Tab-separated table of C-alpha atoms in Angstrom:
chain	number	residue	atom	x	y	z
M	1	MET	CA	104.027	97.673	81.977
M	2	SER	CA	104.243	96.818	78.308
M	3	GLY	CA	101.826	93.890	78.344
M	4	MET	CA	98.541	95.777	78.147
M	5	ARG	CA	95.736	93.974	76.354
M	6	PRO	CA	94.116	95.580	73.280
M	7	LEU	CA	90.964	96.331	75.293
M	8	GLY	CA	93.002	98.143	77.918
M	9	ILE	CA	94.815	100.161	75.278
M	10	ALA	CA	91.544	101.102	73.582
M	11	LEU	CA	90.066	102.195	76.910
M	12	ARG	CA	93.061	104.402	77.689
M	13	ARG	CA	92.864	105.994	74.248
M	14	TRP	CA	89.142	106.682	74.724
M	15	ARG	CA	89.807	108.260	78.113
M	16	MET	CA	92.611	110.351	76.635
M	17	ARG	CA	90.362	111.680	73.849
M	18	ARG	CA	87.706	112.506	76.442
M	19	ILE	CA	90.184	114.418	78.590
M	20	LEU	CA	91.572	116.331	75.608
M	21	LYS	CA	88.076	117.373	74.608
M	22	ARG	CA	86.800	118.312	78.064
M	23	HIS	CA	89.920	119.847	79.629
M	24	PRO	CA	92.163	121.296	76.905
M	25	ILE	CA	95.132	123.477	77.805
M	26	PRO	CA	94.423	127.004	76.524
M	27	HIS	CA	96.561	127.664	73.464
M	28	HIS	CA	98.041	130.912	74.784
M	29	ILE	CA	99.172	129.277	78.029
M	30	TRP	CA	100.716	126.298	76.234
M	31	GLN	CA	102.605	128.546	73.814
M	32	LYS	CA	103.759	130.936	76.527
M	33	VAL	CA	105.092	128.189	78.786
M	34	THR	CA	106.661	125.845	76.246
M	35	ARG	CA	108.503	128.663	74.475
M	36	ARG	CA	110.206	129.472	77.770
M	37	VAL	CA	111.185	125.941	78.791
M	38	LEU	CA	114.627	125.446	77.245
M	39	LEU	CA	114.478	121.716	77.914
M	40	LEU	CA	111.748	121.305	75.285
M	41	ARG	CA	113.553	122.962	72.401
M	42	ARG	CA	114.934	119.656	71.149
M	43	LEU	CA	111.428	118.354	70.387
M	44	ASP	CA	109.964	118.495	66.891
M	45	ALA	CA	106.388	119.539	66.085
M	46	LEU	CA	105.004	115.994	66.308
M	47	GLN	CA	106.672	115.365	69.649
M	48	MET	CA	105.371	118.680	70.983
M	49	ALA	CA	101.827	117.769	69.951
M	50	HIS	CA	102.145	114.445	71.767
M	51	LEU	CA	103.638	116.180	74.797
M	52	ARG	CA	100.651	118.506	74.907
M	53	GLU	CA	98.308	115.508	75.016
M	54	MET	CA	100.298	113.894	77.818
M	55	THR	CA	100.443	117.162	79.752
M	56	THR	CA	96.669	117.578	79.410
M	57	TRP	CA	96.190	114.066	80.796
M	58	PHE	CA	98.591	114.814	83.663
M	59	LEU	CA	96.775	117.993	84.683
M	60	ASP	CA	93.454	116.150	84.653
M	61	ARG	CA	94.647	113.212	86.735
M	62	LYS	CA	97.188	114.785	89.098
M	63	SER	CA	96.768	117.549	91.667
M	64	ILE	CA	99.348	120.365	91.759
M	65	THR	CA	98.964	122.514	94.850
M	66	GLY	CA	100.976	125.165	96.665
M	67	ALA	CA	102.338	125.114	100.211
M	68	GLN	CA	103.306	127.946	102.569
M	69	GLY	CA	100.977	130.359	100.803
M	70	LEU	CA	102.317	129.783	97.282
M	71	GLU	CA	99.666	130.558	94.667
M	72	VAL	CA	99.998	128.047	91.840
M	73	THR	CA	98.974	129.515	88.483
M	74	PRO	CA	97.863	127.537	85.408
M	75	SER	CA	101.189	128.399	83.748
M	76	MET	CA	103.123	126.969	86.705
M	77	LYS	CA	101.113	123.767	86.510
M	78	VAL	CA	101.794	123.404	82.787
M	79	ALA	CA	105.519	124.053	83.325
M	80	VAL	CA	105.783	121.243	85.876
M	81	ALA	CA	103.551	118.801	84.011
M	82	ALA	CA	105.191	119.303	80.611
M	83	GLN	CA	108.674	118.626	81.967
M	84	ALA	CA	107.438	115.614	83.913
M	85	CYS	CA	105.692	114.169	80.855
M	86	LEU	CA	108.884	114.444	78.830
M	87	LEU	CA	110.016	111.374	80.774
M	88	ILE	CA	106.988	109.307	79.762
M	89	LEU	CA	106.522	110.689	76.253
M	90	ASN	CA	107.313	107.272	74.769
M	91	LEU	CA	106.572	105.137	77.819
M	92	GLY	CA	102.867	105.825	78.372
M	93	VAL	CA	100.762	107.379	81.110
M	94	GLU	CA	100.690	104.148	83.103
M	95	TYR	CA	104.265	104.880	84.184
M	96	PHE	CA	102.855	107.593	86.435
M	97	ASP	CA	100.306	105.306	88.085
M	98	GLY	CA	99.986	104.915	91.849
M	99	TRP	CA	100.023	108.502	93.116
M	100	ILE	CA	98.072	111.711	92.547
M	101	GLU	CA	99.661	114.785	94.142
M	102	VAL	CA	102.441	117.288	93.439
M	103	ILE	CA	103.151	119.912	96.112
M	104	LEU	CA	105.040	123.106	95.290
M	105	TYR	CA	106.901	125.030	97.967
M	106	PRO	CA	108.028	128.612	97.272
M	107	GLY	CA	111.674	127.598	97.761
M	108	ALA	CA	113.802	124.921	99.362
M	109	PHE	CA	111.947	123.197	102.195
M	110	ARG	CA	113.205	121.642	105.391
M	111	VAL	CA	112.608	118.011	106.317
M	112	ASN	CA	113.599	115.930	109.323
M	113	HIS	CA	115.141	112.511	108.869
M	114	ALA	CA	116.197	110.039	111.539
M	115	GLN	CA	119.913	109.218	111.360
M	116	MET	CA	121.788	106.569	113.345
M	117	ASP	CA	125.268	107.464	114.568
M	118	ALA	CA	128.298	105.210	114.960
M	119	ILE	CA	127.227	103.938	118.395
M	120	GLY	CA	123.637	103.227	117.410
M	121	LEU	CA	121.913	106.334	118.727
M	122	VAL	CA	119.201	107.804	116.510
M	123	HIS	CA	119.142	111.563	115.946
M	124	ASP	CA	116.724	113.800	114.064
M	125	GLU	CA	118.572	115.786	111.417
M	126	ALA	CA	117.038	118.638	109.432
M	127	SER	CA	118.049	119.310	105.843
M	128	ALA	CA	116.903	121.693	103.116
M	129	LEU	CA	115.682	120.013	99.933
M	130	THR	CA	114.702	121.218	96.467
M	131	GLY	CA	112.641	118.114	95.780
M	132	GLU	CA	111.445	114.885	97.340
M	133	SER	CA	109.529	111.940	95.928
M	134	TRP	CA	107.626	109.549	98.161
M	135	LEU	CA	107.197	106.011	96.904
M	136	ARG	CA	103.378	105.979	97.005
M	137	GLY	CA	102.768	109.491	98.245
M	138	PRO	CA	103.167	112.995	96.883
M	139	LEU	CA	106.031	114.487	94.957
M	140	ILE	CA	107.360	117.757	96.409
M	141	LEU	CA	109.238	120.491	94.529
M	142	SER	CA	110.762	123.878	95.212
M	143	TRP	CA	109.212	126.315	92.744
M	144	ASP	CA	112.296	128.550	92.862
M	145	ASP	CA	114.351	125.648	91.538
M	146	VAL	CA	111.762	124.598	88.967
M	147	ASP	CA	111.610	128.188	87.710
M	148	ARG	CA	115.403	128.412	87.518
M	149	ASP	CA	115.588	125.234	85.441
M	150	ILE	CA	113.013	126.623	83.002
M	151	PHE	CA	115.315	129.466	81.993
M	152	HIS	CA	118.746	127.935	82.586
M	153	LEU	CA	119.458	124.560	81.010
M	154	GLN	CA	122.150	123.168	83.275
M	155	PRO	CA	123.967	120.024	82.102
M	156	GLY	CA	122.900	117.151	84.315
M	157	HIS	CA	120.529	119.145	86.486
M	158	ASN	CA	116.750	119.474	86.425
M	159	VAL	CA	114.759	119.041	89.634
M	160	VAL	CA	111.533	118.031	87.863
M	161	LEU	CA	113.235	115.313	85.831
M	162	HIS	CA	115.098	114.066	88.896
M	163	GLU	CA	112.108	113.697	91.187
M	164	PHE	CA	109.783	112.268	88.560
M	165	ALA	CA	112.459	109.749	87.568
M	166	HIS	CA	112.157	108.482	91.139
M	167	LYS	CA	108.453	107.893	90.461
M	168	LEU	CA	109.335	105.731	87.444
M	169	ASP	CA	111.920	103.866	89.483
M	170	GLY	CA	109.503	103.172	92.329
M	171	LEU	CA	106.776	101.763	90.117
M	172	ASN	CA	107.979	98.216	90.869
M	173	GLY	CA	107.430	98.868	94.569
M	174	VAL	CA	110.972	99.861	95.520
M	175	ALA	CA	113.306	102.611	94.325
M	176	ASN	CA	116.486	100.763	93.356
M	177	GLY	CA	117.440	101.973	89.883
M	178	MET	CA	115.329	99.321	88.147
M	179	PRO	CA	112.108	100.778	86.704
M	180	PRO	CA	109.745	98.497	84.765
M	181	LEU	CA	111.557	98.096	81.445
M	182	ARG	CA	109.904	98.332	78.052
M	183	ARG	CA	109.040	95.292	75.985
M	184	GLY	CA	112.124	93.775	74.358
M	185	MET	CA	114.623	95.298	76.791
M	186	SER	CA	117.033	93.004	78.595
M	187	ARG	CA	117.032	93.220	82.382
M	188	LYS	CA	120.489	91.606	82.374
M	189	ARG	CA	121.996	94.219	80.022
M	190	TRP	CA	120.356	97.067	81.923
M	191	THR	CA	121.764	95.787	85.226
M	192	GLU	CA	125.238	95.185	83.834
M	193	ALA	CA	125.443	98.642	82.254
M	194	LEU	CA	124.119	100.641	85.185
M	195	SER	CA	125.760	98.576	87.936
M	196	GLY	CA	129.143	98.785	86.244
M	197	ALA	CA	128.916	102.551	85.829
M	198	TYR	CA	127.603	102.993	89.377
M	199	ASP	CA	130.458	100.978	90.883
M	200	GLU	CA	132.990	102.991	88.876
M	201	LEU	CA	131.465	106.263	90.056
M	202	CYS	CA	131.474	105.127	93.692
M	203	GLN	CA	135.159	104.210	93.410
M	204	GLN	CA	135.986	107.619	91.945
M	205	VAL	CA	134.095	109.464	94.654
M	206	ALA	CA	135.624	107.352	97.442
M	207	ALA	CA	139.103	108.044	96.071
M	208	GLY	CA	138.442	111.762	95.930
M	209	LYS	CA	138.826	111.851	92.160
M	210	SER	CA	136.862	114.061	89.785
M	211	ALA	CA	133.637	112.196	88.976
M	212	PHE	CA	132.396	111.816	85.391
M	213	ILE	CA	128.926	112.980	86.449
M	214	ASN	CA	127.387	114.666	89.486
M	215	PRO	CA	128.897	112.799	92.482
M	216	TYR	CA	125.501	112.884	94.215
M	217	ALA	CA	124.631	109.995	91.899
M	218	ALA	CA	126.907	107.794	94.042
M	219	THR	CA	124.489	108.118	96.989
M	220	SER	CA	122.455	105.049	95.955
M	221	PRO	CA	121.322	103.159	92.829
M	222	ALA	CA	118.035	105.091	93.011
M	223	GLU	CA	119.813	108.462	92.961
M	224	PHE	CA	122.119	107.168	90.233
M	225	PHE	CA	119.150	106.433	87.960
M	226	ALA	CA	117.557	109.819	88.706
M	227	VAL	CA	120.788	111.709	87.948
M	228	LEU	CA	121.355	109.646	84.789
M	229	SER	CA	117.881	110.634	83.656
M	230	GLU	CA	118.737	114.297	84.196
M	231	TYR	CA	121.828	113.915	82.012
M	232	PHE	CA	119.967	111.965	79.335
M	233	PHE	CA	117.599	114.867	78.706
M	234	THR	CA	119.774	117.878	79.534
M	235	ALA	CA	123.252	116.770	78.436
M	236	PRO	CA	123.008	113.560	76.363
M	237	ASP	CA	126.446	114.055	74.793
M	238	ILE	CA	128.143	114.086	78.193
M	239	LEU	CA	126.363	110.879	79.180
M	240	LYS	CA	127.124	109.203	75.856
M	241	ASN	CA	130.813	110.086	76.044
M	242	CYS	CA	131.366	108.949	79.624
M	243	CYS	CA	128.917	106.029	79.786
M	244	PRO	CA	128.049	104.775	76.275
M	245	THR	CA	126.469	101.515	77.462
M	246	VAL	CA	124.314	103.391	79.990
M	247	HIS	CA	123.298	105.919	77.352
M	248	LYS	CA	122.274	103.049	75.070
M	249	GLN	CA	120.055	101.516	77.756
M	250	LEU	CA	118.405	104.835	78.567
M	251	THR	CA	117.811	105.415	74.860
M	252	LEU	CA	116.005	102.081	74.643
M	253	PHE	CA	114.008	103.008	77.735
M	254	TYR	CA	113.074	106.619	77.082
M	255	GLU	CA	112.947	106.708	73.289
């Protein structure tokens, strides 16, 4: 992802300037939304200006539509896009390549998944989700949960960050906790840091002990990376205290 040629970089910058000129976010909408999103309060003026550019690009290139009769307003679109672009603020828009659609449900939505039981029989099981990210397909969110996260900054929890982190993770073709790393980062150090912390978490959860982060992260390496990303942006001190080597790797990646 980091090996773009100068011509490619120049072309992206030209396209970005064109988008900013032709499809700007109205000032009153940007101010109204970003003042409400608690997650963005750590950003300085320069970072906010860059985030606005990235959000403008996102809204031009990605579709955000409602399901089950939900009317999606411009403010709702900006709220989703701005939080999503926080992840790629220092990575670049190419990290959101390969898909085009975000679908908002009014609340938690039900999905059916095939599950195999102990004797090999497959059953359809329904579950209610607040978000789901398909590898090359759409990303789905519950607006109720997105709206809650806007006003209540919960340590280690943000549905937008979680699901869009899955998009970063899947950019290599498989969601396994290994997104395309930035230039100069060591794949070996990343793997050692995250694998070690993941194994420790799985042992704690299996033993019924109190986990150092949300135990849902022990579901898989992909969920571990998504939950880590939530902590990195919503509760960095917690992540740094419990997993300093992981926090260091995520700092190199996201900042």
